[in-house]
PDB file of C-alpha atoms and ligand atoms in Angstrom:
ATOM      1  CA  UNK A   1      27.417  -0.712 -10.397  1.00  0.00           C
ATOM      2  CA  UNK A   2      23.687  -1.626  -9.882  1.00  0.00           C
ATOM      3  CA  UNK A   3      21.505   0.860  -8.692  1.00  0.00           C
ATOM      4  CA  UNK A   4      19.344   0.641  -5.675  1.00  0.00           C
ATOM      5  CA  UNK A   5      16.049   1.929  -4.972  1.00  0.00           C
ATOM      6  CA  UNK A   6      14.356   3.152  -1.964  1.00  0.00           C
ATOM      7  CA  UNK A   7      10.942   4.943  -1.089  1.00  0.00           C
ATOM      8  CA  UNK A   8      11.260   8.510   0.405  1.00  0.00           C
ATOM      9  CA  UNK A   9       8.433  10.083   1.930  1.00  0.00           C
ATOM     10  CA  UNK A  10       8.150  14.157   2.914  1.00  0.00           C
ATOM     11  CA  UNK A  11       6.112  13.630   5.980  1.00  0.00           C
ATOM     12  CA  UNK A  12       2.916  16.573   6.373  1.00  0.00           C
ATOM     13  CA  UNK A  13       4.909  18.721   8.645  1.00  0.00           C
ATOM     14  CA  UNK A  14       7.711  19.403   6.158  1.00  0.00           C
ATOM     15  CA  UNK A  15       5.105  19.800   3.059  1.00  0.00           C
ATOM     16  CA  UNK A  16       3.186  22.229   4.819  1.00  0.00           C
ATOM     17  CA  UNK A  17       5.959  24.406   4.995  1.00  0.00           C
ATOM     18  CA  UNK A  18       7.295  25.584   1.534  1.00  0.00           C
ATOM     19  CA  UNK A  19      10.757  26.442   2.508  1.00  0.00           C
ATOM     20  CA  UNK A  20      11.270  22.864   4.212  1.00  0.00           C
ATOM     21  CA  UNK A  21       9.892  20.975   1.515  1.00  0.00           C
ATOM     22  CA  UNK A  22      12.305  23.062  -0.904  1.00  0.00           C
ATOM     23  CA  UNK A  23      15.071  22.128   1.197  1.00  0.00           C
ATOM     24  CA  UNK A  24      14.536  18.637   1.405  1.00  0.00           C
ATOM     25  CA  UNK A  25      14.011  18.258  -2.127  1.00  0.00           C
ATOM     26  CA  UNK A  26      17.515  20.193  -2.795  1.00  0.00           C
ATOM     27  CA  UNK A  27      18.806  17.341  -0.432  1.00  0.00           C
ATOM     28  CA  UNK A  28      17.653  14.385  -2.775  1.00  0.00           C
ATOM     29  CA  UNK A  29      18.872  16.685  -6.094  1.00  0.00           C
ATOM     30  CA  UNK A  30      22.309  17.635  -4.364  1.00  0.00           C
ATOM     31  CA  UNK A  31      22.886  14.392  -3.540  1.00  0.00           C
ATOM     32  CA  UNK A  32      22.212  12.904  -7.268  1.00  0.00           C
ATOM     33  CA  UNK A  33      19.417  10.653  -6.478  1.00  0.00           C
ATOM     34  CA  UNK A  34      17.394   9.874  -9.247  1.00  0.00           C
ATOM     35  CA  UNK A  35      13.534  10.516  -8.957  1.00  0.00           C
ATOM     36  CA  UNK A  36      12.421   7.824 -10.669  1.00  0.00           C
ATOM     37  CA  UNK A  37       9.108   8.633  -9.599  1.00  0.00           C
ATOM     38  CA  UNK A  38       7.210  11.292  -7.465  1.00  0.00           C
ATOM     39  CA  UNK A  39       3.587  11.905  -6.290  1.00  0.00           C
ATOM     40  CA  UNK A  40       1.607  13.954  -3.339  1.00  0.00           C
ATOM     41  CA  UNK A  41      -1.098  12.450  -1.818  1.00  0.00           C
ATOM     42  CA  UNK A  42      -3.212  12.743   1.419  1.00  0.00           C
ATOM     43  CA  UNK A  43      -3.111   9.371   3.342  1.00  0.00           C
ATOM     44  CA  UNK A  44      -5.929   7.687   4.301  1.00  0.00           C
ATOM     45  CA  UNK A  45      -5.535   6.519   8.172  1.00  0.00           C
ATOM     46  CA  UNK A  46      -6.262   2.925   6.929  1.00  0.00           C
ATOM     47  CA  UNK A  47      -3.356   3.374   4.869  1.00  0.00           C
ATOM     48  CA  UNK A  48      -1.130   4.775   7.122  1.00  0.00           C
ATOM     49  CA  UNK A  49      -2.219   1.919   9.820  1.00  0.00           C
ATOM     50  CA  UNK A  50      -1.073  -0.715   7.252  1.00  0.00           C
ATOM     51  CA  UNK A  51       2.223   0.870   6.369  1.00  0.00           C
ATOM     52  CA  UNK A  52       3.262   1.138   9.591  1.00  0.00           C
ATOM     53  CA  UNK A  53       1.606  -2.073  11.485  1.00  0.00           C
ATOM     54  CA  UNK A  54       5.334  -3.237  12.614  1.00  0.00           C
ATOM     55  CA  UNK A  55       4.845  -0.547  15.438  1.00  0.00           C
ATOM     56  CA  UNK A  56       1.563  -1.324  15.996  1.00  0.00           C
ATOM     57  CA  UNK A  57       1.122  -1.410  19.993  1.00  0.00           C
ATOM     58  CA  UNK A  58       3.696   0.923  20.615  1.00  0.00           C
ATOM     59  CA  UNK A  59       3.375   4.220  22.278  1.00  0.00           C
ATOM     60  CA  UNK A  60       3.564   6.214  20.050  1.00  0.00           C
ATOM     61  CA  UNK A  61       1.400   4.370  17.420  1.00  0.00           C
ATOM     62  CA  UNK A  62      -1.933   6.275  17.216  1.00  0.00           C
ATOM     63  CA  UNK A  63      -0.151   9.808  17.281  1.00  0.00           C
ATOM     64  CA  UNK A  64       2.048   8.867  14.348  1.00  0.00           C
ATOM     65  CA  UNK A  65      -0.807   7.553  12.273  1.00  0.00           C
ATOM     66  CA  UNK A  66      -2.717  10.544  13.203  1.00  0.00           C
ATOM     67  CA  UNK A  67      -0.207  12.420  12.147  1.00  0.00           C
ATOM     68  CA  UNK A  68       1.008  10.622   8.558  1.00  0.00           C
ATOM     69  CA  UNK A  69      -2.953  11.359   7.736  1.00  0.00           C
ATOM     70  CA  UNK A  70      -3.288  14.744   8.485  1.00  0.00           C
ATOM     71  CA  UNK A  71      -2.000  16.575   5.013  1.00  0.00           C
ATOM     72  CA  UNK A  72      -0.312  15.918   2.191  1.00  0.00           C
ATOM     73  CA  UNK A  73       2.520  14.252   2.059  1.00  0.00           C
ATOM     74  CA  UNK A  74       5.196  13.519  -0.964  1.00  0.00           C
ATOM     75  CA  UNK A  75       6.266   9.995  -1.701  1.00  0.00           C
ATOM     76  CA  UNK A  76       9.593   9.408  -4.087  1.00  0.00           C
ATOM     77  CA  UNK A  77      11.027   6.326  -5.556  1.00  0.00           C
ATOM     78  CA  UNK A  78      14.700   7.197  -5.320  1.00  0.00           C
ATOM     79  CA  UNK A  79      17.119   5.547  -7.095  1.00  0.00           C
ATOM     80  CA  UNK A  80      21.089   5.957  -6.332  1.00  0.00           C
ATOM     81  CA  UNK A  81      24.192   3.149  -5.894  1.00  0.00           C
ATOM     82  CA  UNK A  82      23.502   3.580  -1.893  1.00  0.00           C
ATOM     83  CA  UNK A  83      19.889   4.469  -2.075  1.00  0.00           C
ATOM     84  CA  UNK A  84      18.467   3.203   1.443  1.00  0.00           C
ATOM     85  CA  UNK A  85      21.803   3.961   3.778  1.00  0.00           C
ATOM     86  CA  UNK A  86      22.159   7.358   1.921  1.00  0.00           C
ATOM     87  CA  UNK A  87      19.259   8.684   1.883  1.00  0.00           C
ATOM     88  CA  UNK A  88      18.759   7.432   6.148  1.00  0.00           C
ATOM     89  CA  UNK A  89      21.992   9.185   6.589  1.00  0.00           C
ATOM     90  CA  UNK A  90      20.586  12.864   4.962  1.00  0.00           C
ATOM     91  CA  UNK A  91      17.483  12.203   7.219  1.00  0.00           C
ATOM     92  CA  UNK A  92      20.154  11.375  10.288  1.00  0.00           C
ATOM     93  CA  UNK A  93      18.308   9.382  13.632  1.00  0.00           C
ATOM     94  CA  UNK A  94      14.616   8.901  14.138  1.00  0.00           C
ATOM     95  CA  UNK A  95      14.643  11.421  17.259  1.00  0.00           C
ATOM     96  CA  UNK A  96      14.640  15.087  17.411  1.00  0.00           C
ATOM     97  CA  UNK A  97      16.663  15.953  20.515  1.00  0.00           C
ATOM     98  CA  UNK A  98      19.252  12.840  19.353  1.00  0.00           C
ATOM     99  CA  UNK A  99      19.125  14.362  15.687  1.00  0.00           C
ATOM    100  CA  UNK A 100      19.819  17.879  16.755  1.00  0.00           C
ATOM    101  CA  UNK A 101      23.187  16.689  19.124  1.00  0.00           C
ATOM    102  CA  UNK A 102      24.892  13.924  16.546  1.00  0.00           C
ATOM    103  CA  UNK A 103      23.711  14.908  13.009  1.00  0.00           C
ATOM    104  CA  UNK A 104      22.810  18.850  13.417  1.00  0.00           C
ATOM    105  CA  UNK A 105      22.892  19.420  10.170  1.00  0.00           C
ATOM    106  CA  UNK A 106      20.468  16.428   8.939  1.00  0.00           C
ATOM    107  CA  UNK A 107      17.342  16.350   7.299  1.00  0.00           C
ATOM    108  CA  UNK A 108      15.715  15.911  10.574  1.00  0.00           C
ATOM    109  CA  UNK A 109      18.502  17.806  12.659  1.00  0.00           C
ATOM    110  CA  UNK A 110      17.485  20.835  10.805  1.00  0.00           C
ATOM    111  CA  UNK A 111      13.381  20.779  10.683  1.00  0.00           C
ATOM    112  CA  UNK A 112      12.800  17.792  12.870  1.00  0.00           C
ATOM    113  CA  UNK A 113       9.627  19.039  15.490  1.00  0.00           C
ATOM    114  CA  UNK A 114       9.480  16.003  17.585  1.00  0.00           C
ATOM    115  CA  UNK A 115       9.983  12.381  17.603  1.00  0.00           C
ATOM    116  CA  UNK A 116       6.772  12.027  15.642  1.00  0.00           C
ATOM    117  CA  UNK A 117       6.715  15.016  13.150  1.00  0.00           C
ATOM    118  CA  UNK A 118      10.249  14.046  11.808  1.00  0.00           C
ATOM    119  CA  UNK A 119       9.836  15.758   8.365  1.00  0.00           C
ATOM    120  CA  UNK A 120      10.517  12.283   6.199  1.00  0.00           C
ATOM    121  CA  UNK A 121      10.810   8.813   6.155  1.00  0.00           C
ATOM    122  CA  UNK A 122      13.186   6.283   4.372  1.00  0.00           C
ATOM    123  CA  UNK A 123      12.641   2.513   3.616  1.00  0.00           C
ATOM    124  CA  UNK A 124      15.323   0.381   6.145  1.00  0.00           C
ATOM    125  CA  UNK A 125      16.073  -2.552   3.845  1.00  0.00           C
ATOM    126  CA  UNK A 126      15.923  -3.710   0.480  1.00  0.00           C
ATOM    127  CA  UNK A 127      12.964  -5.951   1.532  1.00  0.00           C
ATOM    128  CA  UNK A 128      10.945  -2.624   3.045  1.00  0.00           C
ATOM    129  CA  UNK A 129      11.765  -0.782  -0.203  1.00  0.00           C
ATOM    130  CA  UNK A 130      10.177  -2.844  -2.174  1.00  0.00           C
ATOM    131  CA  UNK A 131       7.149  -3.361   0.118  1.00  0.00           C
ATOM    132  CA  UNK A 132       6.804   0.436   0.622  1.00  0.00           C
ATOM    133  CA  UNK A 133       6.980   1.087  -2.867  1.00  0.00           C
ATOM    134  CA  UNK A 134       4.622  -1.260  -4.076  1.00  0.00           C
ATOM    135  CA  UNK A 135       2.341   0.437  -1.099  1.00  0.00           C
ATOM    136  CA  UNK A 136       2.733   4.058  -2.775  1.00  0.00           C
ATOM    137  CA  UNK A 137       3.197   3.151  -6.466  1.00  0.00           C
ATOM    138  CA  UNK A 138       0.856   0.021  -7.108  1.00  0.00           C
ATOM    139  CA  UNK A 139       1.632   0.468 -10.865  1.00  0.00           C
ATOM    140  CA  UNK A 140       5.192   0.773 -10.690  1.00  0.00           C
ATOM    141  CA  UNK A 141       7.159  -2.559 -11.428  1.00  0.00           C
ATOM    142  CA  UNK A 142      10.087  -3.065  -9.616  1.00  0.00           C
ATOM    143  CA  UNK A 143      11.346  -5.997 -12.088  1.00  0.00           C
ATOM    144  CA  UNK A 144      10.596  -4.191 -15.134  1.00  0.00           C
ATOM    145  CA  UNK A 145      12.495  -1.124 -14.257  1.00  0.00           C
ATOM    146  CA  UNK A 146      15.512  -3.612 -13.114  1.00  0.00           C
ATOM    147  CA  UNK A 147      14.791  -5.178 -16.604  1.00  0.00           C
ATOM    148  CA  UNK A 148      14.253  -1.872 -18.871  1.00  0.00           C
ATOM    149  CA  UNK A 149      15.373   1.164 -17.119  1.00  0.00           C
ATOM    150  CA  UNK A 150      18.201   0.343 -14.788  1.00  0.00           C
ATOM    151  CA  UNK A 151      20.926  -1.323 -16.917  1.00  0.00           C
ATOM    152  CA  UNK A 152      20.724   2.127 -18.951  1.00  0.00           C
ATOM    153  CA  UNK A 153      21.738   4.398 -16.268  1.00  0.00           C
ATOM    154  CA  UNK A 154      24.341   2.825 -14.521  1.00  0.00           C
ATOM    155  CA  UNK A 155      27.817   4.882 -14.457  1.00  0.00           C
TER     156      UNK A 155
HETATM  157  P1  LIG B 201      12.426   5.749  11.262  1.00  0.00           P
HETATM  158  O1  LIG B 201      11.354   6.681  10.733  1.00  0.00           O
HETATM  159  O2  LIG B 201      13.693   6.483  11.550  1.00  0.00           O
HETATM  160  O3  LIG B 201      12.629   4.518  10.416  1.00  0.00           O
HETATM  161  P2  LIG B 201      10.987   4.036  13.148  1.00  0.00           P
HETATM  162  O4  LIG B 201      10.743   3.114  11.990  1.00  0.00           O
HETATM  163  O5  LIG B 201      11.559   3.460  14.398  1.00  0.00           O
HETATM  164  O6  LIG B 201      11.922   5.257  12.713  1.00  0.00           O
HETATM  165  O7  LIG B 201       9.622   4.746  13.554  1.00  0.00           O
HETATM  166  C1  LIG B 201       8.700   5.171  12.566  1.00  0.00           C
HETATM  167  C2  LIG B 201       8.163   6.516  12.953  1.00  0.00           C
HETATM  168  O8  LIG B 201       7.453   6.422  14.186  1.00  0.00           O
HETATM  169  C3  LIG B 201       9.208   7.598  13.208  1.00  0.00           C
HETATM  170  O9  LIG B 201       9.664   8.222  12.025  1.00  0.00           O
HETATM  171  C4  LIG B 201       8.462   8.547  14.084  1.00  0.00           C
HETATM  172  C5  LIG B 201       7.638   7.623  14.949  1.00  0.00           C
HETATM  173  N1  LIG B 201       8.358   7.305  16.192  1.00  0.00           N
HETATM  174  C6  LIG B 201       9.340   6.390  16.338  1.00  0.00           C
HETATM  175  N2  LIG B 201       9.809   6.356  17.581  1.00  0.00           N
HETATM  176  C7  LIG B 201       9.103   7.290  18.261  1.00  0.00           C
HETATM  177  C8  LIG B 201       9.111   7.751  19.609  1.00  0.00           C
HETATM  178  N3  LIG B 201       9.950   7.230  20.526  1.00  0.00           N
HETATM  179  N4  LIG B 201       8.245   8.730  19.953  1.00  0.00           N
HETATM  180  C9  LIG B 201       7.392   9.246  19.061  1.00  0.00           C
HETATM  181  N5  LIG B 201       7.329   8.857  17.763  1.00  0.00           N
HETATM  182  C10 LIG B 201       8.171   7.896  17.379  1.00  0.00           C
HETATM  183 MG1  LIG B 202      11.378   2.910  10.053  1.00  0.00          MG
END
């Protein structure tokens, strides 16, 4: 079966802390993603404006972009059969009180803060993935790995 691939971010709330970003990383090893690659950075705001323009206008807009630029964070290309819906269910829902009641024991359930400082991200579609990680990983070809790479690790 093909793989999929999908771009996981440790958002700066959950890399500050060294026990949460150990526990989150467990998460994608447990759960026998492959990290087919892996970087920390510190975000530019322009950046994090651009990689998040589809809420642009919204509430909640400036804090989050405030927030994605604040520390480091840790991007991962992850690559798995069910990439994109497994890794969103580990994370479990976007908000903190609705994480903690219906998926406790989530990603987010566990370390979530608040609605904004939500510990990680995951791409939503196959079309976001590979926007997202072309955004992160500007040298990483998606085709070539598809080409090269995948059709040697499938099960
Ligand atoms: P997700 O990160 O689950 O894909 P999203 O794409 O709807 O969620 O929103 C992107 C991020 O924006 C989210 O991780 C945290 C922030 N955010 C979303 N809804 C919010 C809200 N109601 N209040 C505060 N921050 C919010
Ligand atoms: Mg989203």
């Amino acid at each position: 079966q093909a793989l999929q691939l999908t771009l996981a971010l440790i958002k700066p709330d959950a890399v500050a802390h060294p026990l949460i970003l150990e526990a989150v990383h467990q998460q994608i090893l447990s759960n026998k993603f492959l990290i087919v690659r892996m970087r920390e950075l510190l975000w530019r705001k322009e950046d994090c404006q651009r990689f998040y323009r589809e809420h642009e206008g919204r509430f909640f807009y400036q804090r989050l972009v405030e927030f994605m630029a604040s520390g480091p964070i840790r991007a991962y290309i992850l690559a798995h059969k069910d990439a994109i819906q497994l890794w969103r269910t580990l994370m479990g829902p976007t908000r903190v009180f609705r994480a903690r009641h219906v998926a406790p024991d989530s990603i987010r359930g566990s370390f979530g803060l608040t609605d904004t400082r939500n510990t990680t991200h995951g791409s939503d579609s196959v079309v976001s993935a590979s926007r997202e990680i072309a955004a992160f990983f500007p040298d990483f070809s998606e085709q070539r790995w598809y080409e090269e790479e995948e059709p040697q690790l499938r099960c």
